[in-house]
mmCIF file of C-alpha atoms in Angstrom:
data_model
loop_
_atom_site.group_PDB
_atom_site.id
_atom_site.type_symbol
_atom_site.label_atom_id
_atom_site.label_comp_id
_atom_site.label_asym_id
_atom_site.label_seq_id
_atom_site.Cartn_x
_atom_site.Cartn_y
_atom_site.Cartn_z
ATOM 1 C CA MET A 199 29.945 44.175 234.915
ATOM 2 C CA LEU A 200 32.878 46.464 235.630
ATOM 3 C CA ASN A 201 35.298 43.760 234.502
ATOM 4 C CA ILE A 202 33.454 43.336 231.205
ATOM 5 C CA LYS A 203 33.584 47.078 230.563
ATOM 6 C CA SER A 204 37.278 47.157 231.416
ATOM 7 C CA TRP A 205 37.919 44.218 229.088
ATOM 8 C CA LYS A 206 36.012 45.926 226.255
ATOM 9 C CA THR A 207 37.853 49.164 226.851
ATOM 10 C CA GLY A 208 41.236 47.409 226.893
ATOM 11 C CA THR A 209 40.396 45.420 223.800
ATOM 12 C CA ALA A 210 39.296 48.516 221.932
ATOM 13 C CA ALA A 211 42.509 50.294 222.899
ATOM 14 C CA PHE A 212 44.599 47.322 221.810
ATOM 15 C CA LEU A 213 42.785 47.090 218.444
ATOM 16 C CA ALA A 214 43.180 50.826 217.899
ATOM 17 C CA LEU A 215 46.911 50.584 218.632
ATOM 18 C CA ALA A 216 47.256 47.572 216.326
ATOM 19 C CA LEU A 217 45.423 49.328 213.508
ATOM 20 C CA THR A 218 47.531 52.452 213.969
ATOM 21 C CA SER A 219 50.741 50.434 213.950
ATOM 22 C CA SER A 220 49.746 48.416 210.891
ATOM 23 C CA ALA A 221 48.904 51.632 209.068
ATOM 24 C CA VAL A 222 52.212 53.316 209.868
ATOM 25 C CA VAL A 223 54.856 50.594 209.823
ATOM 26 C CA PRO A 224 54.404 49.447 206.194
ATOM 27 C CA LEU A 225 54.775 53.040 205.020
ATOM 28 C CA VAL A 226 58.221 53.174 206.621
ATOM 29 C CA SER A 227 59.486 49.658 205.965
ATOM 30 C CA THR A 228 58.344 49.281 202.347
ATOM 31 C CA ALA A 229 59.286 52.739 201.056
ATOM 32 C CA PRO A 230 61.973 52.350 198.292
ATOM 33 C CA ALA A 231 65.475 53.766 198.940
ATOM 34 C CA PHE A 232 66.699 56.145 196.232
ATOM 35 C CA ALA A 233 70.460 56.706 195.827
ATOM 36 C CA GLN A 234 71.571 60.183 194.899
ATOM 37 C CA THR A 235 72.107 60.308 191.148
ATOM 38 C CA ARG A 236 74.905 62.475 189.823
ATOM 39 C CA TYR A 237 75.286 63.459 186.228
ATOM 40 C CA PRO A 238 78.289 64.888 184.343
ATOM 41 C CA GLY A 239 77.919 68.643 184.050
ATOM 42 C CA SER A 240 75.781 69.024 187.161
ATOM 43 C CA GLU A 241 77.061 70.747 190.291
ATOM 44 C CA SER A 242 76.647 67.575 192.352
ATOM 45 C CA TYR A 243 78.707 65.447 189.943
ATOM 46 C CA ASN A 244 82.013 64.629 191.602
ATOM 47 C CA ARG A 245 84.290 61.697 190.777
ATOM 48 C CA PHE A 246 88.010 61.173 190.899
ATOM 49 C CA VAL A 247 90.795 59.270 189.201
ATOM 50 C CA PRO A 248 92.950 57.727 191.955
ATOM 51 C CA SER A 249 96.645 58.375 192.416
ATOM 52 C CA GLY A 250 98.786 55.757 190.667
ATOM 53 C CA THR A 251 96.495 55.441 187.626
ATOM 54 C CA ALA A 252 98.446 54.986 184.385
ATOM 55 C CA ILE A 253 97.519 57.078 181.348
ATOM 56 C CA LYS A 254 98.695 55.812 177.968
ATOM 57 C CA VAL A 255 99.598 58.661 175.635
ATOM 58 C CA GLN A 256 100.762 59.191 172.075
ATOM 59 C CA TYR A 257 102.619 61.842 170.092
ATOM 60 C CA ASP A 258 102.749 62.621 166.384
ATOM 61 C CA LYS A 259 106.530 62.154 166.140
ATOM 62 C CA ASP A 260 108.536 58.967 166.600
ATOM 63 C CA LYS A 261 111.343 60.609 168.573
ATOM 64 C CA ILE A 262 112.190 63.770 170.500
ATOM 65 C CA LEU A 263 115.747 65.090 170.805
ATOM 66 C CA LEU A 264 116.725 67.594 173.470
ATOM 67 C CA MET A 265 119.765 68.666 175.430
ATOM 68 C CA PRO A 266 120.220 67.147 178.926
ATOM 69 C CA ASP A 267 119.679 70.530 180.636
ATOM 70 C CA GLU A 268 116.806 71.624 178.402
ATOM 71 C CA ARG A 269 113.121 72.171 179.173
ATOM 72 C CA VAL A 270 110.769 71.465 176.283
ATOM 73 C CA PRO A 271 106.995 72.184 176.253
ATOM 74 C CA LEU A 272 105.013 69.208 175.026
ATOM 75 C CA THR A 273 101.368 68.330 174.395
ATOM 76 C CA LEU A 274 100.487 64.633 174.362
ATOM 77 C CA THR A 275 97.243 62.900 173.365
ATOM 78 C CA VAL A 276 95.528 60.293 175.554
ATOM 79 C CA ALA A 277 95.707 57.079 173.514
ATOM 80 C CA GLU A 278 93.189 54.916 175.430
ATOM 81 C CA ASP A 279 90.135 55.530 177.619
ATOM 82 C CA VAL A 280 90.843 55.518 181.341
ATOM 83 C CA ILE A 281 88.050 53.375 182.837
ATOM 84 C CA GLY A 282 86.780 53.500 186.440
ATOM 85 C CA ASN A 283 85.752 50.549 188.615
ATOM 86 C CA ASP A 284 82.122 51.098 187.590
ATOM 87 C CA ARG A 285 83.162 50.766 183.907
ATOM 88 C CA ARG A 286 82.510 54.429 183.191
ATOM 89 C CA VAL A 287 85.007 56.429 181.162
ATOM 90 C CA LEU A 288 86.885 58.809 183.445
ATOM 91 C CA ILE A 289 89.325 60.218 180.885
ATOM 92 C CA PRO A 290 88.327 59.692 177.236
ATOM 93 C CA ARG A 291 90.889 58.957 174.552
ATOM 94 C CA GLY A 292 91.674 61.974 172.424
ATOM 95 C CA SER A 293 92.004 64.234 175.472
ATOM 96 C CA GLU A 294 95.082 66.466 175.617
ATOM 97 C CA LEU A 295 97.757 66.392 178.294
ATOM 98 C CA LYS A 296 99.965 69.481 178.399
ATOM 99 C CA GLY A 297 103.273 69.644 180.212
ATOM 100 C CA GLU A 298 106.985 69.674 179.566
ATOM 101 C CA LEU A 299 110.058 67.517 179.323
ATOM 102 C CA ARG A 300 112.501 68.656 181.987
ATOM 103 C CA PRO A 301 115.892 67.571 183.383
ATOM 104 C CA ALA A 302 115.652 64.857 186.057
ATOM 105 C CA TYR A 303 118.179 62.440 187.550
ATOM 106 C CA ARG A 304 120.702 62.554 184.680
ATOM 107 C CA GLY A 305 117.970 62.327 182.094
ATOM 108 C CA SER A 306 114.649 63.875 181.082
ATOM 109 C CA GLN A 307 111.156 63.337 182.444
ATOM 110 C CA PHE A 308 107.721 64.420 181.248
ATOM 111 C CA VAL A 309 105.730 66.348 183.856
ATOM 112 C CA GLY A 310 102.026 66.828 183.126
ATOM 113 C CA LYS A 311 100.400 70.104 184.159
ATOM 114 C CA GLU A 312 96.994 70.389 182.493
ATOM 115 C CA LEU A 313 94.434 67.911 181.184
ATOM 116 C CA THR A 314 91.776 69.002 178.695
ATOM 117 C CA MET A 315 89.114 66.344 178.196
ATOM 118 C CA TYR A 316 86.728 65.790 175.314
ATOM 119 C CA ARG A 317 83.464 63.898 175.619
ATOM 120 C CA ASP A 318 83.157 63.068 171.922
ATOM 121 C CA LEU A 319 86.603 62.595 170.411
ATOM 122 C CA GLY A 320 87.512 66.191 169.757
ATOM 123 C CA ASN A 321 84.024 67.699 169.782
ATOM 124 C CA THR A 322 82.639 68.689 173.178
ATOM 125 C CA GLN A 323 85.396 70.203 175.279
ATOM 126 C CA VAL A 324 85.342 69.991 179.064
ATOM 127 C CA ARG A 325 87.161 72.644 181.066
ATOM 128 C CA PRO A 326 90.846 71.878 181.717
ATOM 129 C CA TYR A 327 91.960 70.312 184.991
ATOM 130 C CA TYR A 328 95.211 70.761 186.850
ATOM 131 C CA ILE A 329 96.987 67.404 186.853
ATOM 132 C CA ASN A 330 99.967 65.992 188.731
ATOM 133 C CA ALA A 331 101.413 63.243 186.541
ATOM 134 C CA THR A 332 104.887 62.157 185.462
ATOM 135 C CA SER A 333 106.590 59.663 183.191
ATOM 136 C CA ASN A 334 109.625 57.558 184.006
ATOM 137 C CA VAL A 335 112.993 59.272 183.663
ATOM 138 C CA VAL A 336 114.541 58.748 180.221
ATOM 139 C CA THR A 337 118.338 58.433 180.335
ATOM 140 C CA ARG A 338 118.856 57.204 176.769
ATOM 141 C CA THR A 339 121.251 59.429 174.811
ATOM 142 C CA GLU A 340 122.120 59.808 171.160
ATOM 143 C CA GLU A 341 125.523 61.069 170.088
ATOM 144 C CA VAL A 342 125.606 63.467 167.172
ATOM 145 C CA LYS A 343 128.943 63.950 165.402
ATOM 146 C CA LYS A 344 130.260 66.942 163.535
ATOM 147 C CA GLY A 345 129.127 66.893 159.914
ATOM 148 C CA ALA A 346 126.330 64.373 160.577
ATOM 149 C CA ASN A 347 123.491 63.951 158.082
ATOM 150 C CA THR A 348 120.665 66.099 159.486
ATOM 151 C CA THR A 349 118.039 64.547 157.198
ATOM 152 C CA ARG A 350 118.670 61.121 158.676
ATOM 153 C CA ILE A 351 118.689 62.461 162.227
ATOM 154 C CA LEU A 352 115.558 64.591 161.960
ATOM 155 C CA THR A 353 113.246 62.319 159.953
ATOM 156 C CA GLY A 354 110.200 61.695 162.174
ATOM 157 C CA THR A 355 111.856 63.652 164.992
ATOM 158 C CA ALA A 356 110.793 66.639 167.086
ATOM 159 C CA ILE A 357 113.675 68.695 168.441
ATOM 160 C CA GLY A 358 114.143 71.107 171.320
ATOM 161 C CA ALA A 359 115.500 74.596 170.725
ATOM 162 C CA GLY A 360 118.778 73.822 172.478
ATOM 163 C CA ALA A 361 119.247 70.590 170.539
ATOM 164 C CA ALA A 362 118.474 72.411 167.279
ATOM 165 C CA ALA A 363 121.140 74.999 168.060
ATOM 166 C CA ALA A 364 123.695 72.314 168.872
ATOM 167 C CA LEU A 365 122.853 70.339 165.745
ATOM 168 C CA ALA A 366 123.155 73.418 163.541
ATOM 169 C CA ALA A 367 126.541 74.262 165.071
ATOM 170 C CA LEU A 368 127.894 70.733 164.559
ATOM 171 C CA THR A 369 126.616 70.159 161.047
ATOM 172 C CA GLY A 370 126.668 73.674 159.664
ATOM 173 C CA ASP A 371 123.116 73.120 158.457
ATOM 174 C CA ARG A 372 121.363 76.429 159.081
ATOM 175 C CA SER A 373 118.155 75.125 157.481
ATOM 176 C CA ILE A 374 117.336 73.630 160.864
ATOM 177 C CA SER A 375 116.089 77.097 161.791
ATOM 178 C CA ALA A 376 113.156 76.487 159.436
ATOM 179 C CA LEU A 377 111.965 73.554 161.526
ATOM 180 C CA GLU A 378 109.153 73.813 164.038
ATOM 181 C CA VAL A 379 111.433 73.753 167.045
ATOM 182 C CA LEU A 380 109.875 72.775 170.381
ATOM 183 C CA GLY A 381 110.007 75.785 172.657
ATOM 184 C CA GLY A 382 110.007 78.256 169.802
ATOM 185 C CA ALA A 383 113.535 79.561 170.424
ATOM 186 C CA GLY A 384 115.772 80.412 167.485
ATOM 187 C CA LEU A 385 119.344 79.418 166.844
ATOM 188 C CA GLY A 386 120.753 82.354 168.739
ATOM 189 C CA THR A 387 121.173 80.077 171.762
ATOM 190 C CA ILE A 388 124.282 78.453 170.281
ATOM 191 C CA GLY A 389 126.955 78.555 172.957
ATOM 192 C CA GLY A 390 130.633 79.223 172.356
ATOM 193 C CA TRP A 391 131.478 75.884 173.938
ATOM 194 C CA LEU A 392 130.066 74.170 170.841
ATOM 195 C CA LEU A 393 132.479 75.739 168.403
ATOM 196 C CA ASN A 394 135.362 73.378 169.179
ATOM 197 C CA ARG A 395 133.367 70.235 169.885
ATOM 198 C CA LYS A 396 133.169 67.275 167.546
ATOM 199 C CA THR A 397 130.284 65.419 169.221
ATOM 200 C CA VAL A 398 127.302 66.291 171.371
ATOM 201 C CA LYS A 399 125.144 63.908 173.403
ATOM 202 C CA MET A 400 121.391 64.546 173.334
ATOM 203 C CA VAL A 401 118.605 62.857 175.247
ATOM 204 C CA ALA A 402 116.542 60.716 172.866
ATOM 205 C CA VAL A 403 112.913 60.213 173.923
ATOM 206 C CA TYR A 404 110.652 57.725 172.134
ATOM 207 C CA PRO A 405 107.136 58.817 173.183
ATOM 208 C CA GLU A 406 105.381 55.505 172.500
ATOM 209 C CA GLN A 407 107.603 53.547 174.877
ATOM 210 C CA ASP A 408 108.916 56.253 177.212
ATOM 211 C CA LEU A 409 106.047 58.611 177.973
ATOM 212 C CA SER A 410 103.306 56.560 179.590
ATOM 213 C CA VAL A 411 102.416 58.789 182.527
ATOM 214 C CA ARG A 412 101.127 57.978 185.994
ATOM 215 C CA LEU A 413 99.117 60.166 188.380
ATOM 216 C CA ARG A 414 101.007 61.228 191.494
ATOM 217 C CA SER A 415 97.871 62.454 193.257
ATOM 218 C CA ASP A 416 94.099 61.974 192.957
ATOM 219 C CA LEU A 417 92.498 63.847 190.056
ATOM 220 C CA ALA A 418 89.081 65.255 191.030
ATOM 221 C CA LEU A 419 86.568 65.492 188.187
ATOM 222 C CA ARG A 420 83.718 67.902 188.929
#
């Protein structure tokens, strides 16, 4: 009789444990897993463009002339969307990349400083980001001779303040001062060394082929 009671008690305990387990386990094992969703503009949204990513850019002039030792401020436009591995647009085309052309290794190089992005091609502006990006060094030069035709030289060309001063000194064409000179400096920078020279070599940059830039460090997008 005692054995029967013990068996019943054990069986009841086993069934209770089984029922408890069957009630709990499915709740744990079948619950769906939700990944954290992050949206642009939210505080939790955080992505990055990896170092080494190329950014194709464009400029509204065919050529830029500047002196080899000259620094020229320059704003470029992103020509194509930069796409991430998940096929999302990281940097939309139409965004602006501000920086400067500066002397580097016997030539000139574009160094990007600030990226201002736009979600809808020039409409919704996103706050600017600090950016570390450079182009290849451009060592191509163009020789300008005394008395050269400034119209031919400057058609479709942007020009640095130093190059404008040199060109005005060589050609005697003071109308160059009316141009929108990159850097905003006037012609008062003409050096005395130019007075007796017959030719001057300038760095010639063709933005479409020379100024594709590449990130030198990761760009965090928050």
